[in-house]
PDB file of C-alpha atoms in Angstrom:
ATOM      1  CA  ASP Y   1      25.444-149.085  59.917  1.00 57.00           C
ATOM      2  CA  ALA Y   2      23.114-150.048  62.738  1.00 61.00           C
ATOM      3  CA  LYS Y   3      24.258-152.807  65.040  1.00 88.00           C
ATOM      4  CA  THR Y   4      22.371-156.093  65.208  1.00 94.00           C
ATOM      5  CA  THR Y   5      21.932-158.483  68.119  1.00 95.00           C
ATOM      6  CA  GLN Y   6      21.321-162.196  67.628  1.00 97.00           C
ATOM      7  CA  PRO Y   7      21.257-165.139  70.041  1.00 97.00           C
ATOM      8  CA  PRO Y   8      24.561-167.024  69.847  1.00 97.00           C
ATOM      9  CA  SER Y   9      22.955-170.405  69.219  1.00 97.00           C
ATOM     10  CA  MET Y  10      19.688-172.222  68.589  1.00 97.00           C
ATOM     11  CA  ASP Y  11      18.578-175.811  68.218  1.00 97.00           C
ATOM     12  CA  CYS Y  12      15.766-176.734  65.847  1.00 95.00           C
ATOM     13  CA  ALA Y  13      13.939-179.964  65.128  1.00 96.00           C
ATOM     14  CA  GLU Y  14      14.095-181.323  61.610  1.00 97.00           C
ATOM     15  CA  GLY Y  15      10.861-180.711  59.722  1.00 96.00           C
ATOM     16  CA  ARG Y  16       9.738-177.946  62.036  1.00 96.00           C
ATOM     17  CA  ALA Y  17       9.841-174.212  61.351  1.00 97.00           C
ATOM     18  CA  ALA Y  18      12.940-172.417  62.596  1.00 97.00           C
ATOM     19  CA  ASN Y  19      12.408-168.836  63.770  1.00 98.00           C
ATOM     20  CA  LEU Y  20      15.620-166.813  64.027  1.00 98.00           C
ATOM     21  CA  PRO Y  21      15.310-163.444  65.813  1.00 98.00           C
ATOM     22  CA  CYS Y  22      17.372-160.319  65.230  1.00 97.00           C
ATOM     23  CA  ASN Y  23      17.266-156.992  67.039  1.00 96.00           C
ATOM     24  CA  HIS Y  24      18.280-153.805  65.232  1.00 95.00           C
ATOM     25  CA  SER Y  25      16.818-151.084  67.423  1.00 93.00           C
ATOM     26  CA  THR Y  26      18.949-148.275  65.929  1.00 91.00           C
ATOM     27  CA  ILE Y  27      18.067-149.005  62.317  1.00 92.00           C
ATOM     28  CA  SER Y  28      17.595-145.964  60.078  1.00 90.00           C
ATOM     29  CA  GLY Y  29      14.859-145.403  57.543  1.00 88.00           C
ATOM     30  CA  ASN Y  30      17.123-146.156  54.565  1.00 88.00           C
ATOM     31  CA  GLU Y  31      18.699-149.309  55.995  1.00 91.00           C
ATOM     32  CA  TYR Y  32      17.763-152.751  54.783  1.00 93.00           C
ATOM     33  CA  VAL Y  33      17.838-155.993  56.776  1.00 95.00           C
ATOM     34  CA  TYR Y  34      19.845-158.749  55.080  1.00 96.00           C
ATOM     35  CA  TRP Y  35      20.206-162.377  56.062  1.00 97.00           C
ATOM     36  CA  TYR Y  36      23.094-164.625  55.048  1.00 97.00           C
ATOM     37  CA  ARG Y  37      24.118-168.040  56.239  1.00 98.00           C
ATOM     38  CA  GLN Y  38      27.458-169.812  56.255  1.00 97.00           C
ATOM     39  CA  ILE Y  39      27.519-173.560  56.181  1.00 95.00           C
ATOM     40  CA  HIS Y  40      30.727-174.976  57.590  1.00 88.00           C
ATOM     41  CA  SER Y  41      33.747-174.434  55.338  1.00 78.00           C
ATOM     42  CA  GLN Y  42      31.748-172.595  52.660  1.00 91.00           C
ATOM     43  CA  GLY Y  43      31.325-168.960  51.636  1.00 95.00           C
ATOM     44  CA  PRO Y  44      28.294-167.071  52.986  1.00 96.00           C
ATOM     45  CA  GLN Y  45      25.063-167.642  51.095  1.00 96.00           C
ATOM     46  CA  TYR Y  46      22.541-164.864  50.557  1.00 95.00           C
ATOM     47  CA  ILE Y  47      19.092-165.762  51.889  1.00 97.00           C
ATOM     48  CA  ILE Y  48      16.784-162.765  51.777  1.00 96.00           C
ATOM     49  CA  HIS Y  49      16.531-159.061  52.492  1.00 95.00           C
ATOM     50  CA  GLY Y  50      13.848-156.458  53.131  1.00 94.00           C
ATOM     51  CA  LEU Y  51      13.204-152.839  54.025  1.00 94.00           C
ATOM     52  CA  LYS Y  52       9.868-152.753  55.834  1.00 92.00           C
ATOM     53  CA  ASN Y  53       7.521-155.186  54.160  1.00 90.00           C
ATOM     54  CA  ASN Y  54       7.604-158.884  54.882  1.00 94.00           C
ATOM     55  CA  GLU Y  55       9.412-160.854  52.217  1.00 96.00           C
ATOM     56  CA  THR Y  56       9.311-164.482  51.108  1.00 97.00           C
ATOM     57  CA  ASN Y  57      11.366-166.475  48.644  1.00 95.00           C
ATOM     58  CA  GLU Y  58      12.100-170.119  48.000  1.00 95.00           C
ATOM     59  CA  MET Y  59      14.473-170.321  50.951  1.00 95.00           C
ATOM     60  CA  ALA Y  60      12.816-168.385  53.747  1.00 97.00           C
ATOM     61  CA  SER Y  61      10.471-165.671  54.968  1.00 98.00           C
ATOM     62  CA  LEU Y  62      11.512-162.411  56.565  1.00 98.00           C
ATOM     63  CA  ILE Y  63       9.164-160.770  59.034  1.00 98.00           C
ATOM     64  CA  ILE Y  64      10.029-157.175  59.992  1.00 97.00           C
ATOM     65  CA  THR Y  65       8.169-155.520  62.865  1.00 96.00           C
ATOM     66  CA  GLU Y  66       6.224-152.381  62.140  1.00 95.00           C
ATOM     67  CA  ASP Y  67       8.723-150.195  64.017  1.00 95.00           C
ATOM     68  CA  ARG Y  68      11.549-152.026  62.166  1.00 95.00           C
ATOM     69  CA  LYS Y  69      13.482-152.508  65.378  1.00 95.00           C
ATOM     70  CA  SER Y  70      13.531-156.267  65.040  1.00 96.00           C
ATOM     71  CA  SER Y  71      13.002-159.006  62.504  1.00 97.00           C
ATOM     72  CA  THR Y  72      12.614-162.772  62.305  1.00 98.00           C
ATOM     73  CA  LEU Y  73      13.933-165.113  59.660  1.00 98.00           C
ATOM     74  CA  ILE Y  74      11.711-168.148  59.224  1.00 98.00           C
ATOM     75  CA  LEU Y  75      12.911-171.382  57.680  1.00 97.00           C
ATOM     76  CA  PRO Y  76       9.563-173.093  57.115  1.00 96.00           C
ATOM     77  CA  HIS Y  77      10.704-176.729  57.244  1.00 95.00           C
ATOM     78  CA  ALA Y  78      14.187-177.035  58.643  1.00 96.00           C
ATOM     79  CA  THR Y  79      16.398-179.823  57.320  1.00 96.00           C
ATOM     80  CA  LEU Y  80      19.759-181.095  58.495  1.00 97.00           C
ATOM     81  CA  ARG Y  81      21.322-179.167  55.615  1.00 95.00           C
ATOM     82  CA  ASP Y  82      20.116-175.914  57.191  1.00 97.00           C
ATOM     83  CA  THR Y  83      22.649-176.315  60.006  1.00 97.00           C
ATOM     84  CA  ALA Y  84      24.798-173.189  59.661  1.00 97.00           C
ATOM     85  CA  VAL Y  85      25.729-169.823  61.137  1.00 97.00           C
ATOM     86  CA  TYR Y  86      23.044-167.271  60.264  1.00 98.00           C
ATOM     87  CA  TYR Y  87      23.967-163.607  60.017  1.00 97.00           C
ATOM     88  CA  CYS Y  88      21.534-160.707  60.291  1.00 97.00           C
ATOM     89  CA  ILE Y  89      23.042-157.557  58.768  1.00 95.00           C
ATOM     90  CA  VAL Y  90      21.729-154.031  58.458  1.00 93.00           C
ATOM     91  CA  ARG Y  91      22.913-152.138  55.427  1.00 91.00           C
ATOM     92  CA  VAL Y  92      22.196-148.806  53.787  1.00 82.00           C
ATOM     93  CA  GLY Y  93      20.743-149.484  50.362  1.00 69.00           C
ATOM     94  CA  ASN Y  94      23.461-147.826  48.305  1.00 71.00           C
ATOM     95  CA  ASP Y  95      26.364-148.683  50.632  1.00 77.00           C
ATOM     96  CA  TYR Y  96      28.205-151.864  49.737  1.00 83.00           C
ATOM     97  CA  LYS Y  97      29.618-152.473  53.190  1.00 83.00           C
ATOM     98  CA  LEU Y  98      28.410-155.580  54.980  1.00 89.00           C
ATOM     99  CA  SER Y  99      29.269-155.704  58.685  1.00 89.00           C
ATOM    100  CA  PHE Y 100      29.156-159.310  59.835  1.00 91.00           C
ATOM    101  CA  GLY Y 101      28.576-159.914  63.533  1.00 91.00           C
ATOM    102  CA  ALA Y 102      28.928-163.213  65.351  1.00 92.00           C
ATOM    103  CA  GLY Y 103      25.621-164.548  63.996  1.00 96.00           C
ATOM    104  CA  THR Y 104      23.469-167.374  65.349  1.00 97.00           C
ATOM    105  CA  THR Y 105      24.750-170.933  65.136  1.00 97.00           C
ATOM    106  CA  VAL Y 106      21.699-172.989  64.196  1.00 98.00           C
ATOM    107  CA  THR Y 107      21.812-176.736  64.687  1.00 98.00           C
ATOM    108  CA  VAL Y 108      19.015-178.767  63.151  1.00 97.00           C
ATOM    109  CA  ARG Y 109      18.557-182.104  64.926  1.00 96.00           C
ATOM    110  CA  ALA Y 110      16.852-185.196  63.589  1.00 94.00           C
TER     111      ALA Y 110
ATOM    112  CA  SER C   1      23.279-165.227  40.873  1.00 70.00           C
ATOM    113  CA  ALA C   2      26.764-165.460  39.380  1.00 85.00           C
ATOM    114  CA  VAL C   3      29.061-168.449  39.641  1.00 93.00           C
ATOM    115  CA  ILE C   4      32.160-167.387  41.565  1.00 96.00           C
ATOM    116  CA  SER C   5      35.290-169.499  41.721  1.00 97.00           C
ATOM    117  CA  GLN C   6      38.467-169.018  43.717  1.00 98.00           C
ATOM    118  CA  LYS C   7      41.920-170.498  43.248  1.00 98.00           C
ATOM    119  CA  PRO C   8      43.518-172.055  45.115  1.00 98.00           C
ATOM    120  CA  SER C   9      40.821-173.535  47.329  1.00 97.00           C
ATOM    121  CA  ARG C  10      43.398-174.087  50.057  1.00 97.00           C
ATOM    122  CA  ASP C  11      47.133-173.800  50.578  1.00 98.00           C
ATOM    123  CA  ILE C  12      49.811-174.268  53.186  1.00 98.00           C
ATOM    124  CA  CYS C  13      52.602-171.706  52.982  1.00 97.00           C
ATOM    125  CA  GLN C  14      55.834-170.895  54.748  1.00 97.00           C
ATOM    126  CA  ARG C  15      56.204-167.647  56.626  1.00 97.00           C
ATOM    127  CA  GLY C  16      57.835-164.860  54.676  1.00 98.00           C
ATOM    128  CA  THR C  17      56.411-166.000  51.354  1.00 98.00           C
ATOM    129  CA  SER C  18      53.501-164.521  49.383  1.00 98.00           C
ATOM    130  CA  LEU C  19      50.377-166.109  47.944  1.00 98.00           C
ATOM    131  CA  THR C  20      48.136-164.755  45.189  1.00 98.00           C
ATOM    132  CA  ILE C  21      44.471-165.754  45.292  1.00 98.00           C
ATOM    133  CA  GLN C  22      42.342-165.510  42.171  1.00 98.00           C
ATOM    134  CA  CYS C  23      38.624-164.784  41.946  1.00 98.00           C
ATOM    135  CA  GLN C  24      36.789-165.443  38.681  1.00 98.00           C
ATOM    136  CA  VAL C  25      33.135-164.659  37.968  1.00 96.00           C
ATOM    137  CA  ASP C  26      31.182-166.128  35.090  1.00 94.00           C
ATOM    138  CA  SER C  27      29.519-162.806  34.251  1.00 93.00           C
ATOM    139  CA  GLN C  28      30.390-159.137  34.448  1.00 92.00           C
ATOM    140  CA  VAL C  29      29.834-157.552  37.835  1.00 93.00           C
ATOM    141  CA  THR C  30      29.903-153.991  39.024  1.00 91.00           C
ATOM    142  CA  MET C  31      31.793-154.473  42.250  1.00 93.00           C
ATOM    143  CA  MET C  32      34.210-157.020  43.704  1.00 95.00           C
ATOM    144  CA  PHE C  33      35.337-157.290  47.312  1.00 97.00           C
ATOM    145  CA  TRP C  34      37.799-159.236  49.415  1.00 98.00           C
ATOM    146  CA  TYR C  35      37.063-160.433  52.954  1.00 97.00           C
ATOM    147  CA  ARG C  36      39.064-162.246  55.593  1.00 97.00           C
ATOM    148  CA  GLN C  37      37.685-164.708  58.120  1.00 96.00           C
ATOM    149  CA  GLN C  38      40.121-165.565  60.869  1.00 96.00           C
ATOM    150  CA  PRO C  39      39.705-168.885  62.702  1.00 93.00           C
ATOM    151  CA  GLY C  40      36.512-168.909  64.764  1.00 90.00           C
ATOM    152  CA  GLN C  41      35.718-165.329  63.788  1.00 92.00           C
ATOM    153  CA  SER C  42      33.270-163.546  61.540  1.00 92.00           C
ATOM    154  CA  LEU C  43      34.045-161.911  58.203  1.00 94.00           C
ATOM    155  CA  THR C  44      35.967-158.654  57.907  1.00 95.00           C
ATOM    156  CA  LEU C  45      36.096-156.573  54.739  1.00 95.00           C
ATOM    157  CA  ILE C  46      39.662-156.063  53.511  1.00 97.00           C
ATOM    158  CA  ALA C  47      39.077-153.899  50.431  1.00 96.00           C
ATOM    159  CA  THR C  48      37.016-153.095  47.385  1.00 95.00           C
ATOM    160  CA  ALA C  49      38.697-154.097  44.140  1.00 96.00           C
ATOM    161  CA  ASN C  50      38.273-151.255  41.654  1.00 90.00           C
ATOM    162  CA  GLN C  51      38.609-151.897  37.971  1.00 90.00           C
ATOM    163  CA  GLY C  52      41.373-149.857  36.434  1.00 86.00           C
ATOM    164  CA  SER C  53      42.395-148.110  39.635  1.00 88.00           C
ATOM    165  CA  GLU C  54      43.824-148.798  43.056  1.00 91.00           C
ATOM    166  CA  ALA C  55      41.750-150.790  45.497  1.00 95.00           C
ATOM    167  CA  THR C  56      39.967-149.065  48.372  1.00 95.00           C
ATOM    168  CA  TYR C  57      41.199-150.494  51.670  1.00 96.00           C
ATOM    169  CA  GLU C  58      39.358-150.654  54.972  1.00 95.00           C
ATOM    170  CA  SER C  59      40.898-149.462  58.193  1.00 95.00           C
ATOM    171  CA  GLY C  60      43.643-151.800  59.354  1.00 96.00           C
ATOM    172  CA  PHE C  61      44.488-153.136  55.887  1.00 97.00           C
ATOM    173  CA  VAL C  62      47.211-151.714  53.633  1.00 97.00           C
ATOM    174  CA  ILE C  63      48.202-152.136  50.024  1.00 97.00           C
ATOM    175  CA  ASP C  64      51.730-153.309  50.794  1.00 97.00           C
ATOM    176  CA  LYS C  65      50.395-156.279  52.732  1.00 98.00           C
ATOM    177  CA  PHE C  66      47.354-157.063  50.561  1.00 98.00           C
ATOM    178  CA  PRO C  67      47.930-155.839  47.003  1.00 97.00           C
ATOM    179  CA  ILE C  68      44.819-156.264  44.861  1.00 97.00           C
ATOM    180  CA  SER C  69      44.295-156.198  41.133  1.00 96.00           C
ATOM    181  CA  ARG C  70      41.148-156.029  39.054  1.00 97.00           C
ATOM    182  CA  PRO C  71      42.002-155.944  35.360  1.00 95.00           C
ATOM    183  CA  ASN C  72      38.436-156.423  34.096  1.00 94.00           C
ATOM    184  CA  LEU C  73      34.814-156.859  35.186  1.00 94.00           C
ATOM    185  CA  THR C  74      35.068-160.594  35.875  1.00 95.00           C
ATOM    186  CA  PHE C  75      38.434-161.153  37.565  1.00 97.00           C
ATOM    187  CA  SER C  76      40.386-160.028  40.618  1.00 98.00           C
ATOM    188  CA  THR C  77      43.417-161.144  42.595  1.00 98.00           C
ATOM    189  CA  LEU C  78      44.411-160.686  46.218  1.00 98.00           C
ATOM    190  CA  THR C  79      48.013-161.220  47.283  1.00 98.00           C
ATOM    191  CA  VAL C  80      48.883-161.919  50.895  1.00 98.00           C
ATOM    192  CA  SER C  81      52.467-160.685  51.183  1.00 98.00           C
ATOM    193  CA  ASN C  82      55.286-161.616  53.549  1.00 98.00           C
ATOM    194  CA  MET C  83      53.016-164.034  55.350  1.00 98.00           C
ATOM    195  CA  SER C  84      53.094-164.839  59.037  1.00 97.00           C
ATOM    196  CA  PRO C  85      51.052-167.413  60.992  1.00 97.00           C
ATOM    197  CA  GLU C  86      48.625-164.607  61.908  1.00 97.00           C
ATOM    198  CA  ASP C  87      47.592-164.497  58.245  1.00 98.00           C
ATOM    199  CA  SER C  88      46.129-167.988  58.501  1.00 98.00           C
ATOM    200  CA  SER C  89      42.498-167.377  57.548  1.00 97.00           C
ATOM    201  CA  ILE C  90      39.835-167.986  54.982  1.00 97.00           C
ATOM    202  CA  TYR C  91      39.960-165.329  52.261  1.00 98.00           C
ATOM    203  CA  LEU C  92      36.687-164.728  50.457  1.00 98.00           C
ATOM    204  CA  CYS C  93      35.823-162.915  47.286  1.00 98.00           C
ATOM    205  CA  SER C  94      32.371-161.376  46.874  1.00 97.00           C
ATOM    206  CA  VAL C  95      30.635-159.587  44.021  1.00 95.00           C
ATOM    207  CA  GLU C  96      27.759-157.203  43.607  1.00 92.00           C
ATOM    208  CA  GLY C  97      25.881-155.835  40.639  1.00 87.00           C
ATOM    209  CA  VAL C  98      25.409-159.086  38.790  1.00 84.00           C
ATOM    210  CA  ALA C  99      23.487-158.737  35.543  1.00 78.00           C
ATOM    211  CA  GLY C 100      20.153-160.485  36.082  1.00 78.00           C
ATOM    212  CA  GLY C 101      20.804-160.932  39.784  1.00 78.00           C
ATOM    213  CA  ILE C 102      19.276-159.236  42.798  1.00 80.00           C
ATOM    214  CA  GLN C 103      20.659-155.736  42.887  1.00 78.00           C
ATOM    215  CA  GLU C 104      22.397-154.336  45.974  1.00 82.00           C
ATOM    216  CA  THR C 105      23.136-157.891  47.065  1.00 89.00           C
ATOM    217  CA  GLN C 106      26.552-159.480  47.479  1.00 93.00           C
ATOM    218  CA  TYR C 107      27.310-163.035  46.474  1.00 94.00           C
ATOM    219  CA  PHE C 108      30.305-164.866  47.877  1.00 96.00           C
ATOM    220  CA  GLY C 109      32.826-167.253  46.462  1.00 97.00           C
ATOM    221  CA  PRO C 110      33.736-170.542  48.175  1.00 97.00           C
ATOM    222  CA  GLY C 111      36.785-169.092  49.898  1.00 97.00           C
ATOM    223  CA  THR C 112      40.506-169.895  50.025  1.00 98.00           C
ATOM    224  CA  ARG C 113      41.771-171.568  53.180  1.00 97.00           C
ATOM    225  CA  LEU C 114      45.281-170.438  53.992  1.00 98.00           C
ATOM    226  CA  LEU C 115      47.525-171.934  56.641  1.00 98.00           C
ATOM    227  CA  VAL C 116      50.866-170.264  57.282  1.00 98.00           C
ATOM    228  CA  LEU C 117      53.516-172.253  59.103  1.00 97.00           C
TER     229      LEU C 117
END
């Protein structure tokens, strides 16, 4: 699977949008971009995934660049409960393996 | 998504002993997996639990140390054998292929926190 690069940490203001970047410059045409988050002491939580089109659900939006070499996860109105480690993972559609990197530790401040 | 539970939620064990961790899903799933998260680290896949056959282990993990069972489509166990302090980790169960869920997406259980003294 392609490797991803994320900033190690980010601070966000409560109520503001949080934009989490991810680079995946070696992504292949059949690889999806997945986002998970892990709140302290809990199992990872699925957020969203996409192939090339932008995606939105009740939790977040995923913006994938046209060349697919990078993406941004957007939390539209960050709350204190969004404080977590966020993982960007690239995965082949029919391959179950998830390779977790170090992720981005996001701290939402009041 | 499915509701995934793990037992025990945490345990403290003596070295040399073994602990069996259970993972129960409230609906049938196609695939079940076991991960390990060492202190301060990210998740590492241990193995895929196959129903009715031996688990498929990732590089660095062996059946003698981490025997796995999956007797049906909703249940799996992971045993951590002959434990040492280096086995102190969070062990996580995940599932994929949930009926009515988002396909090709894994959902994780709450984890089992193991401390080996």
